Short mmCIF file of the N, C-alpha and C atoms (twelve columns), coordinates in Angstrom:
data_MODEL
# 
_entry.id   MODEL 
# 
loop_
_atom_site.group_PDB 
_atom_site.id 
_atom_site.type_symbol 
_atom_site.label_atom_id 
_atom_site.label_alt_id 
_atom_site.label_comp_id 
_atom_site.label_asym_id 
_atom_site.label_seq_id 
_atom_site.Cartn_x 
_atom_site.Cartn_y 
_atom_site.Cartn_z 
_atom_site.pdbx_PDB_model_num 
ATOM 1   N N  . UNK A 1   -7.578  -6.714  -15.765 1 
ATOM 2   C CA . UNK A 1   -8.729  -6.184  -16.963 1 
ATOM 3   C C  . UNK A 1   -8.325  -5.181  -17.730 1 
ATOM 4   N N  . UNK A 2   -8.909  -5.422  -19.490 1 
ATOM 5   C CA . UNK A 2   -9.290  -3.095  -20.122 1 
ATOM 6   C C  . UNK A 2   -10.826 -3.508  -19.552 1 
ATOM 7   N N  . UNK A 3   -11.180 -1.734  -19.789 1 
ATOM 8   C CA . UNK A 3   -12.145 -0.336  -20.008 1 
ATOM 9   C C  . UNK A 3   -11.519 -0.285  -21.127 1 
ATOM 10  N N  . UNK A 4   -13.027 -0.399  -21.733 1 
ATOM 11  C CA . UNK A 4   -12.951 0.494   -22.784 1 
ATOM 12  C C  . UNK A 4   -14.014 2.063   -22.908 1 
ATOM 13  N N  . UNK A 5   -13.298 2.981   -23.299 1 
ATOM 14  C CA . UNK A 5   -13.797 4.703   -23.347 1 
ATOM 15  C C  . UNK A 5   -14.347 5.082   -24.498 1 
ATOM 16  N N  . UNK A 6   -15.849 5.956   -25.333 1 
ATOM 17  C CA . UNK A 6   -15.352 6.520   -25.914 1 
ATOM 18  C C  . UNK A 6   -15.128 7.822   -25.609 1 
ATOM 19  N N  . UNK A 7   -13.567 8.423   -26.417 1 
ATOM 20  C CA . UNK A 7   -13.764 9.445   -26.041 1 
ATOM 21  C C  . UNK A 7   -13.137 10.756  -27.024 1 
ATOM 22  N N  . UNK A 8   -12.617 11.966  -26.148 1 
ATOM 23  C CA . UNK A 8   -11.588 12.570  -27.431 1 
ATOM 24  C C  . UNK A 8   -9.758  12.511  -26.931 1 
ATOM 25  N N  . UNK A 9   -9.547  12.752  -28.138 1 
ATOM 26  C CA . UNK A 9   -7.640  11.967  -27.787 1 
ATOM 27  C C  . UNK A 9   -7.140  12.283  -28.777 1 
ATOM 28  N N  . UNK A 10  -6.039  12.576  -28.370 1 
ATOM 29  C CA . UNK A 10  -5.453  13.454  -29.171 1 
ATOM 30  C C  . UNK A 10  -4.406  12.853  -30.380 1 
ATOM 31  N N  . UNK A 11  -4.809  13.088  -31.315 1 
ATOM 32  C CA . UNK A 11  -3.494  12.914  -32.686 1 
ATOM 33  C C  . UNK A 11  -3.225  13.210  -32.814 1 
ATOM 34  N N  . UNK A 12  -1.821  13.529  -33.626 1 
ATOM 35  C CA . UNK A 12  -1.273  14.322  -34.387 1 
ATOM 36  C C  . UNK A 12  -1.940  15.655  -33.344 1 
ATOM 37  N N  . UNK A 13  -2.237  16.628  -35.191 1 
ATOM 38  C CA . UNK A 13  -2.608  18.463  -34.783 1 
ATOM 39  C C  . UNK A 13  -3.778  18.659  -35.031 1 
ATOM 40  N N  . UNK A 14  -4.833  16.949  -35.064 1 
ATOM 41  C CA . UNK A 14  -6.374  16.981  -34.248 1 
ATOM 42  C C  . UNK A 14  -6.957  16.626  -32.956 1 
ATOM 43  N N  . UNK A 15  -7.681  17.156  -32.306 1 
ATOM 44  C CA . UNK A 15  -9.090  16.298  -31.899 1 
ATOM 45  C C  . UNK A 15  -9.599  14.712  -32.691 1 
ATOM 46  N N  . UNK A 16  -9.768  13.721  -32.427 1 
ATOM 47  C CA . UNK A 16  -10.757 12.687  -33.426 1 
ATOM 48  C C  . UNK A 16  -11.587 11.698  -32.041 1 
ATOM 49  N N  . UNK A 17  -12.010 12.040  -32.294 1 
ATOM 50  C CA . UNK A 17  -12.684 10.981  -30.845 1 
ATOM 51  C C  . UNK A 17  -13.177 9.507   -31.137 1 
ATOM 52  N N  . UNK A 18  -11.770 8.610   -30.502 1 
ATOM 53  C CA . UNK A 18  -12.081 7.223   -30.672 1 
ATOM 54  C C  . UNK A 18  -11.849 6.384   -29.412 1 
ATOM 55  N N  . UNK A 19  -11.968 5.202   -29.178 1 
ATOM 56  C CA . UNK A 19  -12.506 5.098   -28.409 1 
ATOM 57  C C  . UNK A 19  -10.378 4.785   -28.233 1 
ATOM 58  N N  . UNK A 20  -10.720 4.322   -26.355 1 
ATOM 59  C CA . UNK A 20  -9.500  4.452   -25.817 1 
ATOM 60  C C  . UNK A 20  -9.579  3.358   -24.664 1 
ATOM 61  N N  . UNK A 21  -8.263  3.294   -24.064 1 
ATOM 62  C CA . UNK A 21  -8.696  1.946   -23.362 1 
ATOM 63  C C  . UNK A 21  -7.917  2.267   -21.887 1 
ATOM 64  N N  . UNK A 22  -8.121  2.045   -20.904 1 
ATOM 65  C CA . UNK A 22  -7.386  1.939   -19.866 1 
ATOM 66  C C  . UNK A 22  -7.375  0.768   -19.067 1 
ATOM 67  N N  . UNK A 23  -6.339  0.080   -18.560 1 
ATOM 68  C CA . UNK A 23  -6.221  -0.916  -17.245 1 
ATOM 69  C C  . UNK A 23  -6.813  -0.195  -16.137 1 
ATOM 70  N N  . UNK A 24  -7.785  -1.149  -15.198 1 
ATOM 71  C CA . UNK A 24  -8.303  -1.337  -14.291 1 
ATOM 72  C C  . UNK A 24  -7.568  -1.534  -12.786 1 
ATOM 73  N N  . UNK A 25  -7.141  -0.873  -12.560 1 
ATOM 74  C CA . UNK A 25  -5.594  -1.740  -10.951 1 
ATOM 75  C C  . UNK A 25  -6.527  -2.284  -10.483 1 
ATOM 76  N N  . UNK A 26  -5.654  -3.533  -10.158 1 
ATOM 77  C CA . UNK A 26  -5.857  -4.558  -9.686  1 
ATOM 78  C C  . UNK A 26  -6.436  -3.880  -7.756  1 
ATOM 79  N N  . UNK A 27  -5.777  -2.775  -7.295  1 
ATOM 80  C CA . UNK A 27  -5.782  -2.516  -6.186  1 
ATOM 81  C C  . UNK A 27  -7.733  -2.278  -5.423  1 
ATOM 82  N N  . UNK A 28  -8.192  -2.048  -6.825  1 
ATOM 83  C CA . UNK A 28  -9.610  -1.605  -6.460  1 
ATOM 84  C C  . UNK A 28  -9.770  -2.739  -5.077  1 
ATOM 85  N N  . UNK A 29  -9.764  -3.875  -5.783  1 
ATOM 86  C CA . UNK A 29  -10.552 -5.311  -5.479  1 
ATOM 87  C C  . UNK A 29  -9.614  -5.761  -3.998  1 
ATOM 88  N N  . UNK A 30  -10.639 -5.647  -3.029  1 
ATOM 89  C CA . UNK A 30  -10.563 -6.378  -1.653  1 
ATOM 90  C C  . UNK A 30  -9.571  -7.309  -1.944  1 
ATOM 91  N N  . UNK A 31  -8.194  -7.116  -1.430  1 
ATOM 92  C CA . UNK A 31  -7.065  -8.502  -1.837  1 
ATOM 93  C C  . UNK A 31  -7.444  -9.158  -0.069  1 
ATOM 94  N N  . UNK A 32  -7.665  -10.986 -0.938  1 
ATOM 95  C CA . UNK A 32  -8.406  -11.406 0.257   1 
ATOM 96  C C  . UNK A 32  -7.353  -11.516 0.950   1 
ATOM 97  N N  . UNK A 33  -6.455  -11.907 0.752   1 
ATOM 98  C CA . UNK A 33  -4.812  -12.583 1.553   1 
ATOM 99  C C  . UNK A 33  -4.990  -12.336 3.010   1 
ATOM 100 N N  . UNK A 34  -5.464  -10.394 3.431   1 
ATOM 101 C CA . UNK A 34  -5.243  -10.485 4.165   1 
ATOM 102 C C  . UNK A 34  -7.055  -9.350  4.260   1 
ATOM 103 N N  . UNK A 35  -7.184  -10.372 4.062   1 
ATOM 104 C CA . UNK A 35  -9.126  -10.144 4.907   1 
ATOM 105 C C  . UNK A 35  -8.780  -9.742  6.802   1 
ATOM 106 N N  . UNK A 36  -9.001  -8.815  7.071   1 
ATOM 107 C CA . UNK A 36  -9.598  -8.789  8.902   1 
ATOM 108 C C  . UNK A 36  -10.291 -9.700  8.610   1 
ATOM 109 N N  . UNK A 37  -10.739 -11.635 9.779   1 
ATOM 110 C CA . UNK A 37  -10.932 -11.852 9.516   1 
ATOM 111 C C  . UNK A 37  -11.878 -12.135 10.993  1 
ATOM 112 N N  . UNK A 38  -11.377 -11.633 11.951  1 
ATOM 113 C CA . UNK A 38  -11.373 -12.125 13.295  1 
ATOM 114 C C  . UNK A 38  -11.494 -10.661 14.133  1 
ATOM 115 N N  . UNK A 39  -11.873 -9.058  15.054  1 
ATOM 116 C CA . UNK A 39  -11.640 -8.199  15.852  1 
ATOM 117 C C  . UNK A 39  -10.319 -9.026  16.863  1 
ATOM 118 N N  . UNK A 40  -9.098  -8.779  16.676  1 
ATOM 119 C CA . UNK A 40  -7.945  -8.535  18.362  1 
ATOM 120 C C  . UNK A 40  -7.972  -7.619  18.529  1 
ATOM 121 N N  . UNK A 41  -8.464  -7.819  19.892  1 
ATOM 122 C CA . UNK A 41  -7.492  -7.247  20.819  1 
ATOM 123 C C  . UNK A 41  -6.273  -5.967  20.507  1 
ATOM 124 N N  . UNK A 42  -6.379  -5.083  19.744  1 
ATOM 125 C CA . UNK A 42  -5.271  -4.829  19.374  1 
ATOM 126 C C  . UNK A 42  -5.567  -3.371  20.473  1 
ATOM 127 N N  . UNK A 43  -6.096  -3.801  21.243  1 
ATOM 128 C CA . UNK A 43  -5.541  -2.175  22.226  1 
ATOM 129 C C  . UNK A 43  -4.882  -1.928  22.768  1 
ATOM 130 N N  . UNK A 44  -3.809  -2.734  23.217  1 
ATOM 131 C CA . UNK A 44  -2.758  -2.736  24.413  1 
ATOM 132 C C  . UNK A 44  -1.385  -2.533  22.930  1 
ATOM 133 N N  . UNK A 45  -1.353  -2.328  21.275  1 
ATOM 134 C CA . UNK A 45  -1.180  -1.360  20.846  1 
ATOM 135 C C  . UNK A 45  -0.829  -0.599  20.743  1 
ATOM 136 N N  . UNK A 46  0.626   0.464   21.230  1 
ATOM 137 C CA . UNK A 46  1.156   1.319   21.250  1 
ATOM 138 C C  . UNK A 46  1.157   2.914   20.107  1 
ATOM 139 N N  . UNK A 47  0.239   1.662   18.673  1 
ATOM 140 C CA . UNK A 47  0.087   1.567   17.082  1 
ATOM 141 C C  . UNK A 47  -0.795  1.404   16.598  1 
ATOM 142 N N  . UNK A 48  -1.660  2.369   15.806  1 
ATOM 143 C CA . UNK A 48  -2.438  0.709   14.681  1 
ATOM 144 C C  . UNK A 48  -2.602  1.471   13.156  1 
ATOM 145 N N  . UNK A 49  -3.583  0.711   12.814  1 
ATOM 146 C CA . UNK A 49  -2.742  0.772   11.156  1 
ATOM 147 C C  . UNK A 49  -4.800  0.766   10.648  1 
ATOM 148 N N  . UNK A 50  -5.021  1.717   10.102  1 
ATOM 149 C CA . UNK A 50  -5.941  1.720   9.468   1 
ATOM 150 C C  . UNK A 50  -6.356  1.621   8.213   1 
ATOM 151 N N  . UNK A 51  -7.182  1.142   8.258   1 
ATOM 152 C CA . UNK A 51  -7.068  -0.151  6.693   1 
ATOM 153 C C  . UNK A 51  -8.046  0.788   5.875   1 
ATOM 154 N N  . UNK A 52  -7.768  0.857   4.435   1 
ATOM 155 C CA . UNK A 52  -8.125  2.310   3.593   1 
ATOM 156 C C  . UNK A 52  -9.820  1.269   3.017   1 
ATOM 157 N N  . UNK A 53  -10.629 2.219   2.646   1 
ATOM 158 C CA . UNK A 53  -11.725 2.302   2.617   1 
ATOM 159 C C  . UNK A 53  -12.015 1.555   1.660   1 
ATOM 160 N N  . UNK A 54  -11.177 0.275   0.948   1 
ATOM 161 C CA . UNK A 54  -11.837 0.049   0.421   1 
ATOM 162 C C  . UNK A 54  -11.247 -1.534  1.398   1 
ATOM 163 N N  . UNK A 55  -10.684 -1.979  2.340   1 
ATOM 164 C CA . UNK A 55  -10.710 -2.512  3.853   1 
ATOM 165 C C  . UNK A 55  -9.280  -3.461  3.282   1 
ATOM 166 N N  . UNK A 56  -8.271  -2.895  1.760   1 
ATOM 167 C CA . UNK A 56  -7.215  -3.146  2.615   1 
ATOM 168 C C  . UNK A 56  -6.280  -2.485  3.255   1 
ATOM 169 N N  . UNK A 57  -5.057  -3.222  3.908   1 
ATOM 170 C CA . UNK A 57  -3.858  -2.509  4.265   1 
ATOM 171 C C  . UNK A 57  -3.339  -1.646  3.741   1 
ATOM 172 N N  . UNK A 58  -2.653  -0.486  3.876   1 
ATOM 173 C CA . UNK A 58  -2.498  1.124   3.116   1 
ATOM 174 C C  . UNK A 58  -0.589  0.606   3.586   1 
ATOM 175 N N  . UNK A 59  -0.019  -0.398  2.363   1 
ATOM 176 C CA . UNK A 59  1.206   -1.332  2.480   1 
ATOM 177 C C  . UNK A 59  1.261   -1.293  0.795   1 
ATOM 178 N N  . UNK A 60  2.385   -0.295  0.465   1 
ATOM 179 C CA . UNK A 60  2.569   -0.226  -1.042  1 
ATOM 180 C C  . UNK A 60  4.379   -0.062  -1.268  1 
ATOM 181 N N  . UNK A 61  4.704   -1.211  -2.512  1 
ATOM 182 C CA . UNK A 61  5.871   -1.023  -2.316  1 
ATOM 183 C C  . UNK A 61  6.048   0.492   -3.580  1 
ATOM 184 N N  . UNK A 62  7.332   1.070   -3.528  1 
ATOM 185 C CA . UNK A 62  7.441   2.065   -4.490  1 
ATOM 186 C C  . UNK A 62  9.200   1.973   -4.845  1 
ATOM 187 N N  . UNK A 63  9.692   3.537   -5.565  1 
ATOM 188 C CA . UNK A 63  10.597  4.091   -5.699  1 
ATOM 189 C C  . UNK A 63  10.928  5.653   -5.266  1 
ATOM 190 N N  . UNK A 64  12.278  5.480   -4.356  1 
ATOM 191 C CA . UNK A 64  12.452  6.813   -3.703  1 
ATOM 192 C C  . UNK A 64  13.941  6.614   -4.974  1 
ATOM 193 N N  . UNK A 65  14.474  7.423   -5.743  1 
ATOM 194 C CA . UNK A 65  14.785  7.239   -6.338  1 
ATOM 195 C C  . UNK A 65  15.155  6.659   -7.895  1 
ATOM 196 N N  . UNK A 66  16.601  5.684   -7.429  1 
ATOM 197 C CA . UNK A 66  16.361  4.398   -8.373  1 
ATOM 198 C C  . UNK A 66  16.841  2.753   -6.789  1 
ATOM 199 N N  . UNK A 67  16.178  3.567   -5.500  1 
ATOM 200 C CA . UNK A 67  15.588  2.416   -4.823  1 
ATOM 201 C C  . UNK A 67  14.515  1.654   -4.303  1 
ATOM 202 N N  . UNK A 68  14.393  0.724   -4.390  1 
ATOM 203 C CA . UNK A 68  13.238  0.442   -4.141  1 
ATOM 204 C C  . UNK A 68  13.153  0.003   -1.837  1 
ATOM 205 N N  . UNK A 69  11.326  0.927   -2.644  1 
ATOM 206 C CA . UNK A 69  11.596  0.868   0.027   1 
ATOM 207 C C  . UNK A 69  10.117  0.213   -0.679  1 
ATOM 208 N N  . UNK A 70  9.150   0.168   0.574   1 
ATOM 209 C CA . UNK A 70  7.153   0.328   0.957   1 
ATOM 210 C C  . UNK A 70  7.304   0.719   1.760   1 
ATOM 211 N N  . UNK A 71  6.610   1.704   1.914   1 
ATOM 212 C CA . UNK A 71  5.862   2.138   2.853   1 
ATOM 213 C C  . UNK A 71  4.001   1.720   3.336   1 
ATOM 214 N N  . UNK A 72  4.016   2.101   4.447   1 
ATOM 215 C CA . UNK A 72  2.792   2.054   5.474   1 
ATOM 216 C C  . UNK A 72  2.548   3.312   5.915   1 
ATOM 217 N N  . UNK A 73  0.975   3.443   5.285   1 
ATOM 218 C CA . UNK A 73  0.574   4.673   5.305   1 
ATOM 219 C C  . UNK A 73  -0.216  4.721   6.705   1 
ATOM 220 N N  . UNK A 74  -1.918  5.553   6.989   1 
ATOM 221 C CA . UNK A 74  -1.820  5.328   8.013   1 
ATOM 222 C C  . UNK A 74  -2.275  4.641   9.590   1 
ATOM 223 N N  . UNK A 75  -0.432  5.241   9.546   1 
ATOM 224 C CA . UNK A 75  -0.879  5.028   11.141  1 
ATOM 225 C C  . UNK A 75  -0.724  5.770   12.176  1 
ATOM 226 N N  . UNK A 76  -1.367  5.795   13.420  1 
ATOM 227 C CA . UNK A 76  -1.693  6.617   14.116  1 
ATOM 228 C C  . UNK A 76  -1.488  5.791   15.863  1 
ATOM 229 N N  . UNK A 77  -1.087  6.815   16.690  1 
ATOM 230 C CA . UNK A 77  -0.427  6.160   17.325  1 
ATOM 231 C C  . UNK A 77  1.225   6.895   17.020  1 
ATOM 232 N N  . UNK A 78  2.057   5.820   17.929  1 
ATOM 233 C CA . UNK A 78  3.563   5.866   18.119  1 
ATOM 234 C C  . UNK A 78  5.068   5.142   17.064  1 
ATOM 235 N N  . UNK A 79  4.766   5.825   15.000  1 
ATOM 236 C CA . UNK A 79  5.255   5.298   14.785  1 
ATOM 237 C C  . UNK A 79  6.850   5.462   15.455  1 
ATOM 238 N N  . UNK A 80  7.169   5.252   15.741  1 
ATOM 239 C CA . UNK A 80  8.796   5.651   15.650  1 
ATOM 240 C C  . UNK A 80  8.382   3.665   16.050  1 
ATOM 241 N N  . UNK A 81  8.308   3.848   17.131  1 
ATOM 242 C CA . UNK A 81  8.297   1.998   17.650  1 
ATOM 243 C C  . UNK A 81  7.211   0.891   16.684  1 
ATOM 244 N N  . UNK A 82  6.466   1.379   15.608  1 
ATOM 245 C CA . UNK A 82  6.281   0.648   14.722  1 
ATOM 246 C C  . UNK A 82  7.674   0.870   14.028  1 
ATOM 247 N N  . UNK A 83  7.932   1.177   13.374  1 
ATOM 248 C CA . UNK A 83  8.976   1.505   12.286  1 
ATOM 249 C C  . UNK A 83  10.222  0.278   13.146  1 
ATOM 250 N N  . UNK A 84  10.138  0.628   14.521  1 
ATOM 251 C CA . UNK A 84  11.719  -0.632  15.598  1 
ATOM 252 C C  . UNK A 84  10.563  -2.234  14.940  1 
ATOM 253 N N  . UNK A 85  9.473   -1.807  15.317  1 
ATOM 254 C CA . UNK A 85  9.197   -3.646  15.436  1 
ATOM 255 C C  . UNK A 85  9.353   -4.008  14.017  1 
ATOM 256 N N  . UNK A 86  9.071   -3.478  12.758  1 
ATOM 257 C CA . UNK A 86  9.318   -3.646  11.614  1 
ATOM 258 C C  . UNK A 86  9.784   -4.006  11.404  1 
ATOM 259 N N  . UNK A 87  11.159  -2.296  11.533  1 
ATOM 260 C CA . UNK A 87  12.735  -3.698  10.741  1 
ATOM 261 C C  . UNK A 87  13.017  -4.853  11.575  1 
ATOM 262 N N  . UNK A 88  12.892  -5.067  12.985  1 
ATOM 263 C CA . UNK A 88  13.362  -6.054  13.256  1 
ATOM 264 C C  . UNK A 88  12.728  -7.847  12.708  1 
ATOM 265 N N  . UNK A 89  11.231  -7.184  12.447  1 
ATOM 266 C CA . UNK A 89  10.845  -8.316  11.572  1 
ATOM 267 C C  . UNK A 89  10.718  -8.508  10.241  1 
ATOM 268 N N  . UNK A 90  11.798  -7.257  9.076   1 
ATOM 269 C CA . UNK A 90  11.846  -7.857  7.657   1 
ATOM 270 C C  . UNK A 90  13.873  -7.327  7.720   1 
ATOM 271 N N  . UNK A 91  14.088  -7.287  8.354   1 
ATOM 272 C CA . UNK A 91  15.409  -6.948  8.668   1 
ATOM 273 C C  . UNK A 91  15.804  -6.305  7.568   1 
ATOM 274 N N  . UNK A 92  15.203  -5.304  7.667   1 
ATOM 275 C CA . UNK A 92  15.441  -4.013  6.731   1 
ATOM 276 C C  . UNK A 92  15.317  -2.720  7.137   1 
ATOM 277 N N  . UNK A 93  16.144  -1.759  7.012   1 
ATOM 278 C CA . UNK A 93  15.724  0.044   7.987   1 
ATOM 279 C C  . UNK A 93  14.861  -0.005  7.308   1 
ATOM 280 N N  . UNK A 94  14.068  0.833   8.613   1 
ATOM 281 C CA . UNK A 94  13.288  1.481   8.614   1 
ATOM 282 C C  . UNK A 94  13.380  2.408   9.553   1 
ATOM 283 N N  . UNK A 95  12.633  3.368   8.450   1 
ATOM 284 C CA . UNK A 95  12.375  5.168   9.326   1 
ATOM 285 C C  . UNK A 95  11.242  5.667   9.180   1 
ATOM 286 N N  . UNK A 96  10.447  6.593   9.759   1 
ATOM 287 C CA . UNK A 96  9.954   7.779   10.236  1 
ATOM 288 C C  . UNK A 96  9.687   8.502   9.469   1 
ATOM 289 N N  . UNK A 97  8.831   8.554   7.859   1 
ATOM 290 C CA . UNK A 97  8.462   9.970   7.266   1 
ATOM 291 C C  . UNK A 97  7.403   10.915  6.548   1 
ATOM 292 N N  . UNK A 98  7.119   11.180  7.466   1 
ATOM 293 C CA . UNK A 98  6.036   12.399  7.268   1 
ATOM 294 C C  . UNK A 98  5.311   12.342  8.025   1 
ATOM 295 N N  . UNK A 99  4.402   12.603  8.716   1 
ATOM 296 C CA . UNK A 99  2.783   12.745  9.752   1 
ATOM 297 C C  . UNK A 99  2.934   10.764  9.878   1 
ATOM 298 N N  . UNK A 100 2.706   10.238  9.368   1 
ATOM 299 C CA . UNK A 100 1.525   9.149   8.702   1 
ATOM 300 C C  . UNK A 100 2.261   8.427   8.394   1 
ATOM 301 N N  . UNK A 101 3.781   7.902   8.083   1 
ATOM 302 C CA . UNK A 101 4.136   6.972   7.012   1 
ATOM 303 C C  . UNK A 101 5.025   6.368   8.129   1 
ATOM 304 N N  . UNK A 102 5.550   5.020   7.916   1 
ATOM 305 C CA . UNK A 102 7.574   4.718   7.329   1 
ATOM 306 C C  . UNK A 102 7.577   4.376   6.800   1 
ATOM 307 N N  . UNK A 103 8.619   4.634   6.262   1 
ATOM 308 C CA . UNK A 103 9.251   3.619   4.839   1 
ATOM 309 C C  . UNK A 103 10.391  3.349   5.204   1 
ATOM 310 N N  . UNK A 104 10.070  1.419   4.692   1 
ATOM 311 C CA . UNK A 104 11.148  0.755   4.820   1 
ATOM 312 C C  . UNK A 104 12.044  0.784   3.732   1 
ATOM 313 N N  . UNK A 105 13.461  0.130   4.505   1 
ATOM 314 C CA . UNK A 105 13.543  0.249   2.354   1 
ATOM 315 C C  . UNK A 105 13.949  -2.138  1.715   1 
ATOM 316 N N  . UNK A 106 13.280  -1.732  0.459   1 
ATOM 317 C CA . UNK A 106 13.316  -3.107  0.500   1 
ATOM 318 C C  . UNK A 106 12.052  -2.685  -0.286  1 
ATOM 319 N N  . UNK A 107 11.401  -4.129  -0.855  1 
ATOM 320 C CA . UNK A 107 10.008  -4.565  -1.657  1 
ATOM 321 C C  . UNK A 107 10.215  -5.225  -0.457  1 
ATOM 322 N N  . UNK A 108 9.188   -5.598  -0.069  1 
ATOM 323 C CA . UNK A 108 8.927   -6.167  1.318   1 
ATOM 324 C C  . UNK A 108 7.683   -5.898  1.757   1 
ATOM 325 N N  . UNK A 109 7.139   -5.659  0.805   1 
ATOM 326 C CA . UNK A 109 5.159   -5.630  0.946   1 
ATOM 327 C C  . UNK A 109 4.262   -6.773  1.781   1 
ATOM 328 N N  . UNK A 110 4.390   -7.845  1.113   1 
ATOM 329 C CA . UNK A 110 3.914   -9.246  1.663   1 
ATOM 330 C C  . UNK A 110 4.154   -9.035  2.856   1 
ATOM 331 N N  . UNK A 111 5.181   -9.409  3.462   1 
ATOM 332 C CA . UNK A 111 5.697   -9.539  4.597   1 
ATOM 333 C C  . UNK A 111 5.438   -8.719  5.718   1 
ATOM 334 N N  . UNK A 112 5.490   -7.627  5.288   1 
ATOM 335 C CA . UNK A 112 5.054   -6.680  6.383   1 
ATOM 336 C C  . UNK A 112 2.915   -6.789  6.445   1 
ATOM 337 N N  . UNK A 113 3.185   -6.717  5.279   1 
ATOM 338 C CA . UNK A 113 1.646   -7.210  5.816   1 
ATOM 339 C C  . UNK A 113 0.895   -8.774  5.878   1 
ATOM 340 N N  . UNK A 114 1.974   -9.605  5.907   1 
ATOM 341 C CA . UNK A 114 1.291   -9.717  6.971   1 
ATOM 342 C C  . UNK A 114 1.955   -11.358 8.352   1 
ATOM 343 N N  . UNK A 115 2.247   -9.613  8.514   1 
ATOM 344 C CA . UNK A 115 2.646   -9.072  9.962   1 
ATOM 345 C C  . UNK A 115 1.733   -8.631  10.718  1 
ATOM 346 N N  . UNK A 116 1.084   -7.512  9.742   1 
ATOM 347 C CA . UNK A 116 -0.329  -6.904  10.166  1 
ATOM 348 C C  . UNK A 116 -0.449  -7.428  10.097  1 
ATOM 349 N N  . UNK A 117 -0.684  -8.421  9.736   1 
ATOM 350 C CA . UNK A 117 -2.536  -9.315  9.654   1 
ATOM 351 C C  . UNK A 117 -2.468  -10.429 10.992  1 
ATOM 352 N N  . UNK A 118 -1.120  -11.075 11.103  1 
ATOM 353 C CA . UNK A 118 -1.379  -11.741 13.095  1 
ATOM 354 C C  . UNK A 118 -1.459  -10.816 13.842  1 
ATOM 355 N N  . UNK A 119 -0.928  -9.407  13.806  1 
ATOM 356 C CA . UNK A 119 -1.085  -8.771  15.064  1 
ATOM 357 C C  . UNK A 119 -2.420  -8.478  15.319  1 
ATOM 358 N N  . UNK A 120 -3.580  -9.032  14.697  1 
ATOM 359 C CA . UNK A 120 -4.420  -8.284  14.069  1 
ATOM 360 C C  . UNK A 120 -5.259  -7.500  13.237  1 
ATOM 361 N N  . UNK A 121 -4.536  -5.788  12.803  1 
ATOM 362 C CA . UNK A 121 -4.359  -4.976  11.526  1 
ATOM 363 C C  . UNK A 121 -5.465  -5.333  10.614  1 
# 
């Protein structure tokens, strides 16, 4: 999806008003595949994943240097246990980074989102 605007755009040494376009991210939309369909009882699980304001699961692919990684953010509770469980599910190394993140080696966004949705998050 492209959205076009009229605004100043730096062209060479002069400022001219020309239309310019940006690509609208599809992440702004609710990813219906992992939509929260029913309220499962997750009170006995020692960690929780808070969804983003748009209702999506906070699992993002990215890079650390030249290595592909997947990050889970907005974690409340026992992050170490979540890292261990994710490591068992996707069979990749994972570790806790920062206060609310778990980083997994490789791009395993779909597998992690499927697993979290099955758990009820």
